């Protein structure tokens, strides 16, 4: 979904006559995926395709500081696209380092993270950032505890961004383009 959003944003900036840039990060700024500001449609396309083909292999989000430093200069519209499985400290770092810019946090949520689990049974989990697998004995109390912890973390991260950015927009499972457009035009969906 992140690459679909990047592609749509690139097309919108092209049509508006603005430049587009892509500063992906994990634990560091990903130079192999980076695209500096340009009007070039071909460069936009190539960068989005590199992002689409990328498979995360390094956990972390501390590269947000490097990305923010690369954005130095005039105020910019920054779309911060993530699942936001971040600690409160990581969200504060992002909020502080990007505070000068107009930040639009877009959360990508997969309903399978919580709703897709059975109440009982063995669940084979794979960390999308590290690729590591774990076998978990699922039960209703564990499922509910995960849901509560996930919601509490989401609320803390949202509070951090509410203080330094626009209201967070959540995309669950698929992009509702009309809802996203309404959010971007009116500031809420």
PDB file of C-alpha atoms in Angstrom:
ATOM      1  CA  UNK A   1       0.000   0.000   0.000  1.00  0.00           C
ATOM      2  CA  UNK A   2       2.864   2.403   0.728  1.00  0.00           C
ATOM      3  CA  UNK A   3       4.089   2.133  -2.850  1.00  0.00           C
ATOM      4  CA  UNK A   4       0.541   2.692  -4.173  1.00  0.00           C
ATOM      5  CA  UNK A   5       0.307   5.856  -2.073  1.00  0.00           C
ATOM      6  CA  UNK A   6       3.736   7.014  -3.251  1.00  0.00           C
ATOM      7  CA  UNK A   7       2.689   6.463  -6.854  1.00  0.00           C
ATOM      8  CA  UNK A   8      -0.542   8.448  -6.383  1.00  0.00           C
ATOM      9  CA  UNK A   9       1.308  11.283  -4.643  1.00  0.00           C
ATOM     10  CA  UNK A  10       3.916  11.380  -7.426  1.00  0.00           C
ATOM     11  CA  UNK A  11       1.168  11.661 -10.048  1.00  0.00           C
ATOM     12  CA  UNK A  12      -0.568  14.440  -8.083  1.00  0.00           C
ATOM     13  CA  UNK A  13       2.636  16.452  -7.733  1.00  0.00           C
ATOM     14  CA  UNK A  14       3.394  15.999 -11.443  1.00  0.00           C
ATOM     15  CA  UNK A  15      -0.048  17.320 -12.358  1.00  0.00           C
ATOM     16  CA  UNK A  16       0.349  20.262  -9.992  1.00  0.00           C
ATOM     17  CA  UNK A  17       3.770  21.074 -11.450  1.00  0.00           C
ATOM     18  CA  UNK A  18       5.508  20.427  -8.125  1.00  0.00           C
ATOM     19  CA  UNK A  19       8.529  18.302  -7.352  1.00  0.00           C
ATOM     20  CA  UNK A  20       8.300  14.882  -5.735  1.00  0.00           C
ATOM     21  CA  UNK A  21      10.828  13.204  -3.465  1.00  0.00           C
ATOM     22  CA  UNK A  22      10.973   9.898  -1.633  1.00  0.00           C
ATOM     23  CA  UNK A  23      12.991   9.439   1.577  1.00  0.00           C
ATOM     24  CA  UNK A  24      12.332   5.875   2.806  1.00  0.00           C
ATOM     25  CA  UNK A  25      13.905   4.833   6.081  1.00  0.00           C
ATOM     26  CA  UNK A  26      14.137   2.037   8.586  1.00  0.00           C
ATOM     27  CA  UNK A  27      17.046   2.082  11.040  1.00  0.00           C
ATOM     28  CA  UNK A  28      18.771   4.363   8.494  1.00  0.00           C
ATOM     29  CA  UNK A  29      17.816   6.461   5.509  1.00  0.00           C
ATOM     30  CA  UNK A  30      17.556   3.975   2.619  1.00  0.00           C
ATOM     31  CA  UNK A  31      19.873   5.458  -0.010  1.00  0.00           C
ATOM     32  CA  UNK A  32      19.046   2.553  -2.340  1.00  0.00           C
ATOM     33  CA  UNK A  33      15.398   3.712  -2.440  1.00  0.00           C
ATOM     34  CA  UNK A  34      15.916   7.455  -2.105  1.00  0.00           C
ATOM     35  CA  UNK A  35      14.707   9.937  -4.706  1.00  0.00           C
ATOM     36  CA  UNK A  36      15.692  13.572  -4.313  1.00  0.00           C
ATOM     37  CA  UNK A  37      13.306  16.334  -5.412  1.00  0.00           C
ATOM     38  CA  UNK A  38      12.653  16.185  -9.111  1.00  0.00           C
ATOM     39  CA  UNK A  39      10.023  16.905 -11.756  1.00  0.00           C
ATOM     40  CA  UNK A  40      11.032  13.797 -13.742  1.00  0.00           C
ATOM     41  CA  UNK A  41       8.130  11.395 -14.239  1.00  0.00           C
ATOM     42  CA  UNK A  42      10.552   8.636 -15.217  1.00  0.00           C
ATOM     43  CA  UNK A  43      12.518   9.105 -11.978  1.00  0.00           C
ATOM     44  CA  UNK A  44       9.270   9.067  -9.962  1.00  0.00           C
ATOM     45  CA  UNK A  45       8.214   5.831 -11.659  1.00  0.00           C
ATOM     46  CA  UNK A  46      11.558   4.128 -11.114  1.00  0.00           C
ATOM     47  CA  UNK A  47      11.641   5.144  -7.434  1.00  0.00           C
ATOM     48  CA  UNK A  48       8.120   3.832  -6.830  1.00  0.00           C
ATOM     49  CA  UNK A  49       8.989   0.531  -8.542  1.00  0.00           C
ATOM     50  CA  UNK A  50      12.108   0.167  -6.352  1.00  0.00           C
ATOM     51  CA  UNK A  51       9.919   0.798  -3.301  1.00  0.00           C
ATOM     52  CA  UNK A  52       7.340  -1.726  -4.533  1.00  0.00           C
ATOM     53  CA  UNK A  53      10.045  -4.403  -4.972  1.00  0.00           C
ATOM     54  CA  UNK A  54      11.702  -3.683  -1.599  1.00  0.00           C
ATOM     55  CA  UNK A  55      11.301  -6.245   1.192  1.00  0.00           C
ATOM     56  CA  UNK A  56      12.099  -4.861   4.653  1.00  0.00           C
ATOM     57  CA  UNK A  57      15.066  -6.536   6.289  1.00  0.00           C
ATOM     58  CA  UNK A  58      16.225  -4.057   8.917  1.00  0.00           C
ATOM     59  CA  UNK A  59      14.030  -3.313  11.936  1.00  0.00           C
ATOM     60  CA  UNK A  60      13.702   0.172  13.351  1.00  0.00           C
ATOM     61  CA  UNK A  61      12.673   3.681  12.423  1.00  0.00           C
ATOM     62  CA  UNK A  62      15.591   5.740  13.734  1.00  0.00           C
ATOM     63  CA  UNK A  63      16.422   6.698  10.138  1.00  0.00           C
ATOM     64  CA  UNK A  64      13.664   9.303  10.410  1.00  0.00           C
ATOM     65  CA  UNK A  65      16.292  11.720  11.744  1.00  0.00           C
ATOM     66  CA  UNK A  66      18.413  11.281   8.610  1.00  0.00           C
ATOM     67  CA  UNK A  67      15.328  11.684   6.423  1.00  0.00           C
ATOM     68  CA  UNK A  68      14.391  14.894   8.256  1.00  0.00           C
ATOM     69  CA  UNK A  69      17.932  16.255   7.816  1.00  0.00           C
ATOM     70  CA  UNK A  70      17.712  15.520   4.087  1.00  0.00           C
ATOM     71  CA  UNK A  71      14.514  17.593   3.959  1.00  0.00           C
ATOM     72  CA  UNK A  72      16.248  20.688   5.338  1.00  0.00           C
ATOM     73  CA  UNK A  73      15.409  23.997   3.744  1.00  0.00           C
ATOM     74  CA  UNK A  74      11.995  25.448   3.083  1.00  0.00           C
ATOM     75  CA  UNK A  75       8.847  24.039   4.659  1.00  0.00           C
ATOM     76  CA  UNK A  76       7.572  20.958   2.833  1.00  0.00           C
ATOM     77  CA  UNK A  77       4.478  18.779   2.778  1.00  0.00           C
ATOM     78  CA  UNK A  78       5.674  15.450   4.200  1.00  0.00           C
ATOM     79  CA  UNK A  79       3.617  12.270   4.014  1.00  0.00           C
ATOM     80  CA  UNK A  80       4.848   9.953   6.760  1.00  0.00           C
ATOM     81  CA  UNK A  81       3.552   6.509   5.765  1.00  0.00           C
ATOM     82  CA  UNK A  82       4.001   3.607   8.177  1.00  0.00           C
ATOM     83  CA  UNK A  83       2.263   0.937  10.215  1.00  0.00           C
ATOM     84  CA  UNK A  84       3.404   3.034  13.206  1.00  0.00           C
ATOM     85  CA  UNK A  85       4.367   0.045  15.302  1.00  0.00           C
ATOM     86  CA  UNK A  86       6.632   2.568  16.956  1.00  0.00           C
ATOM     87  CA  UNK A  87       7.461   3.276  20.542  1.00  0.00           C
ATOM     88  CA  UNK A  88       6.359   6.585  21.988  1.00  0.00           C
ATOM     89  CA  UNK A  89      10.024   7.674  21.995  1.00  0.00           C
ATOM     90  CA  UNK A  90      10.390   6.908  18.267  1.00  0.00           C
ATOM     91  CA  UNK A  91       7.212   8.866  17.511  1.00  0.00           C
ATOM     92  CA  UNK A  92       8.537  11.812  19.552  1.00  0.00           C
ATOM     93  CA  UNK A  93      11.805  11.717  17.583  1.00  0.00           C
ATOM     94  CA  UNK A  94       9.846  11.817  14.320  1.00  0.00           C
ATOM     95  CA  UNK A  95       7.609  14.610  15.596  1.00  0.00           C
ATOM     96  CA  UNK A  96      10.551  16.706  16.782  1.00  0.00           C
ATOM     97  CA  UNK A  97      12.755  16.215  13.723  1.00  0.00           C
ATOM     98  CA  UNK A  98       9.917  16.900  11.278  1.00  0.00           C
ATOM     99  CA  UNK A  99       8.205  19.665  13.295  1.00  0.00           C
ATOM    100  CA  UNK A 100       9.194  22.429  10.854  1.00  0.00           C
ATOM    101  CA  UNK A 101       7.306  20.724   8.023  1.00  0.00           C
ATOM    102  CA  UNK A 102       3.608  20.107   7.383  1.00  0.00           C
ATOM    103  CA  UNK A 103       3.455  16.411   8.313  1.00  0.00           C
ATOM    104  CA  UNK A 104       0.627  14.116   7.230  1.00  0.00           C
ATOM    105  CA  UNK A 105       0.916  10.796   9.122  1.00  0.00           C
ATOM    106  CA  UNK A 106      -0.763   7.939   7.260  1.00  0.00           C
ATOM    107  CA  UNK A 107      -1.085   4.681   9.172  1.00  0.00           C
ATOM    108  CA  UNK A 108      -1.273   1.410   7.248  1.00  0.00           C
ATOM    109  CA  UNK A 109      -3.187  -1.171   9.243  1.00  0.00           C
ATOM    110  CA  UNK A 110      -3.694  -4.837   8.445  1.00  0.00           C
ATOM    111  CA  UNK A 111      -6.821  -6.302  10.053  1.00  0.00           C
ATOM    112  CA  UNK A 112      -5.074  -9.677  10.231  1.00  0.00           C
ATOM    113  CA  UNK A 113      -2.788  -8.247  12.936  1.00  0.00           C
ATOM    114  CA  UNK A 114      -5.567  -8.665  15.473  1.00  0.00           C
ATOM    115  CA  UNK A 115      -8.888  -9.642  13.902  1.00  0.00           C
ATOM    116  CA  UNK A 116      -7.425 -12.465  11.845  1.00  0.00           C
ATOM    117  CA  UNK A 117      -6.225 -14.500  14.805  1.00  0.00           C
ATOM    118  CA  UNK A 118      -8.258 -17.484  15.955  1.00  0.00           C
ATOM    119  CA  UNK A 119      -9.443 -17.541  19.546  1.00  0.00           C
ATOM    120  CA  UNK A 120      -7.738 -20.900  20.061  1.00  0.00           C
ATOM    121  CA  UNK A 121      -4.900 -22.636  18.248  1.00  0.00           C
ATOM    122  CA  UNK A 122      -1.314 -22.408  17.146  1.00  0.00           C
ATOM    123  CA  UNK A 123      -0.394 -19.294  15.193  1.00  0.00           C
ATOM    124  CA  UNK A 124       2.805 -19.061  13.169  1.00  0.00           C
ATOM    125  CA  UNK A 125       3.854 -15.392  13.213  1.00  0.00           C
ATOM    126  CA  UNK A 126       6.472 -13.734  11.027  1.00  0.00           C
ATOM    127  CA  UNK A 127       7.989 -10.346  11.835  1.00  0.00           C
ATOM    128  CA  UNK A 128       7.753  -8.341   8.603  1.00  0.00           C
ATOM    129  CA  UNK A 129      10.901  -6.356   9.394  1.00  0.00           C
ATOM    130  CA  UNK A 130      13.205  -9.158  10.481  1.00  0.00           C
ATOM    131  CA  UNK A 131      11.587 -12.186   8.849  1.00  0.00           C
ATOM    132  CA  UNK A 132      11.837 -14.131  12.113  1.00  0.00           C
ATOM    133  CA  UNK A 133       9.088 -16.619  12.875  1.00  0.00           C
ATOM    134  CA  UNK A 134       7.487 -17.538  16.204  1.00  0.00           C
ATOM    135  CA  UNK A 135       4.921 -20.170  17.046  1.00  0.00           C
ATOM    136  CA  UNK A 136       2.332 -18.857  19.513  1.00  0.00           C
ATOM    137  CA  UNK A 137      -0.359 -20.797  21.390  1.00  0.00           C
ATOM    138  CA  UNK A 138      -3.303 -18.433  20.914  1.00  0.00           C
ATOM    139  CA  UNK A 139      -6.117 -18.215  23.428  1.00  0.00           C
ATOM    140  CA  UNK A 140      -8.855 -15.607  23.946  1.00  0.00           C
ATOM    141  CA  UNK A 141      -7.086 -13.837  26.814  1.00  0.00           C
ATOM    142  CA  UNK A 142      -3.838 -13.455  24.812  1.00  0.00           C
ATOM    143  CA  UNK A 143      -5.727 -12.249  21.736  1.00  0.00           C
ATOM    144  CA  UNK A 144      -7.534  -9.629  23.824  1.00  0.00           C
ATOM    145  CA  UNK A 145      -4.324  -8.586  25.589  1.00  0.00           C
ATOM    146  CA  UNK A 146      -2.599  -8.059  22.202  1.00  0.00           C
ATOM    147  CA  UNK A 147      -5.556  -6.018  20.974  1.00  0.00           C
ATOM    148  CA  UNK A 148      -5.552  -3.827  24.110  1.00  0.00           C
ATOM    149  CA  UNK A 149      -1.759  -3.312  23.996  1.00  0.00           C
ATOM    150  CA  UNK A 150      -1.858  -2.481  20.273  1.00  0.00           C
ATOM    151  CA  UNK A 151      -4.663   0.034  20.803  1.00  0.00           C
ATOM    152  CA  UNK A 152      -2.859   1.652  23.767  1.00  0.00           C
ATOM    153  CA  UNK A 153       0.346   2.003  21.727  1.00  0.00           C
ATOM    154  CA  UNK A 154      -1.574   3.423  18.766  1.00  0.00           C
ATOM    155  CA  UNK A 155      -3.231   5.987  21.037  1.00  0.00           C
ATOM    156  CA  UNK A 156       0.121   7.076  22.517  1.00  0.00           C
ATOM    157  CA  UNK A 157       1.665   7.438  19.051  1.00  0.00           C
ATOM    158  CA  UNK A 158      -1.402   9.355  17.841  1.00  0.00           C
ATOM    159  CA  UNK A 159      -1.148  11.756  20.796  1.00  0.00           C
ATOM    160  CA  UNK A 160       2.487  12.472  19.943  1.00  0.00           C
ATOM    161  CA  UNK A 161       1.647  13.210  16.315  1.00  0.00           C
ATOM    162  CA  UNK A 162      -1.448  15.231  17.255  1.00  0.00           C
ATOM    163  CA  UNK A 163       0.915  17.676  18.975  1.00  0.00           C
ATOM    164  CA  UNK A 164       3.234  18.110  15.971  1.00  0.00           C
ATOM    165  CA  UNK A 165       1.400  17.045  12.815  1.00  0.00           C
ATOM    166  CA  UNK A 166      -1.971  16.782  11.165  1.00  0.00           C
ATOM    167  CA  UNK A 167      -4.500  14.267  12.424  1.00  0.00           C
ATOM    168  CA  UNK A 168      -3.349  10.743  11.637  1.00  0.00           C
ATOM    169  CA  UNK A 169      -5.192   9.053   8.772  1.00  0.00           C
ATOM    170  CA  UNK A 170      -5.610   5.269   8.949  1.00  0.00           C
ATOM    171  CA  UNK A 171      -5.896   2.990   5.943  1.00  0.00           C
ATOM    172  CA  UNK A 172      -7.150  -0.441   6.911  1.00  0.00           C
ATOM    173  CA  UNK A 173      -6.502  -3.299   4.456  1.00  0.00           C
ATOM    174  CA  UNK A 174      -7.123  -1.288   1.273  1.00  0.00           C
ATOM    175  CA  UNK A 175      -6.998   2.328   0.164  1.00  0.00           C
ATOM    176  CA  UNK A 176     -10.362   4.092   0.038  1.00  0.00           C
ATOM    177  CA  UNK A 177      -9.346   6.825  -2.408  1.00  0.00           C
ATOM    178  CA  UNK A 178     -12.481   8.944  -1.848  1.00  0.00           C
ATOM    179  CA  UNK A 179     -12.010   8.900   1.926  1.00  0.00           C
ATOM    180  CA  UNK A 180      -8.320   9.791   1.506  1.00  0.00           C
ATOM    181  CA  UNK A 181      -9.209  12.647  -0.844  1.00  0.00           C
ATOM    182  CA  UNK A 182     -11.772  13.965   1.651  1.00  0.00           C
ATOM    183  CA  UNK A 183      -9.155  13.823   4.401  1.00  0.00           C
ATOM    184  CA  UNK A 184      -6.569  15.672   2.315  1.00  0.00           C
ATOM    185  CA  UNK A 185      -9.018  18.357   1.174  1.00  0.00           C
ATOM    186  CA  UNK A 186     -10.915  18.927   4.432  1.00  0.00           C
ATOM    187  CA  UNK A 187      -8.440  17.762   7.079  1.00  0.00           C
ATOM    188  CA  UNK A 188     -10.559  14.877   8.360  1.00  0.00           C
ATOM    189  CA  UNK A 189     -12.330  11.886   6.888  1.00  0.00           C
TER     190      UNK A 189
END
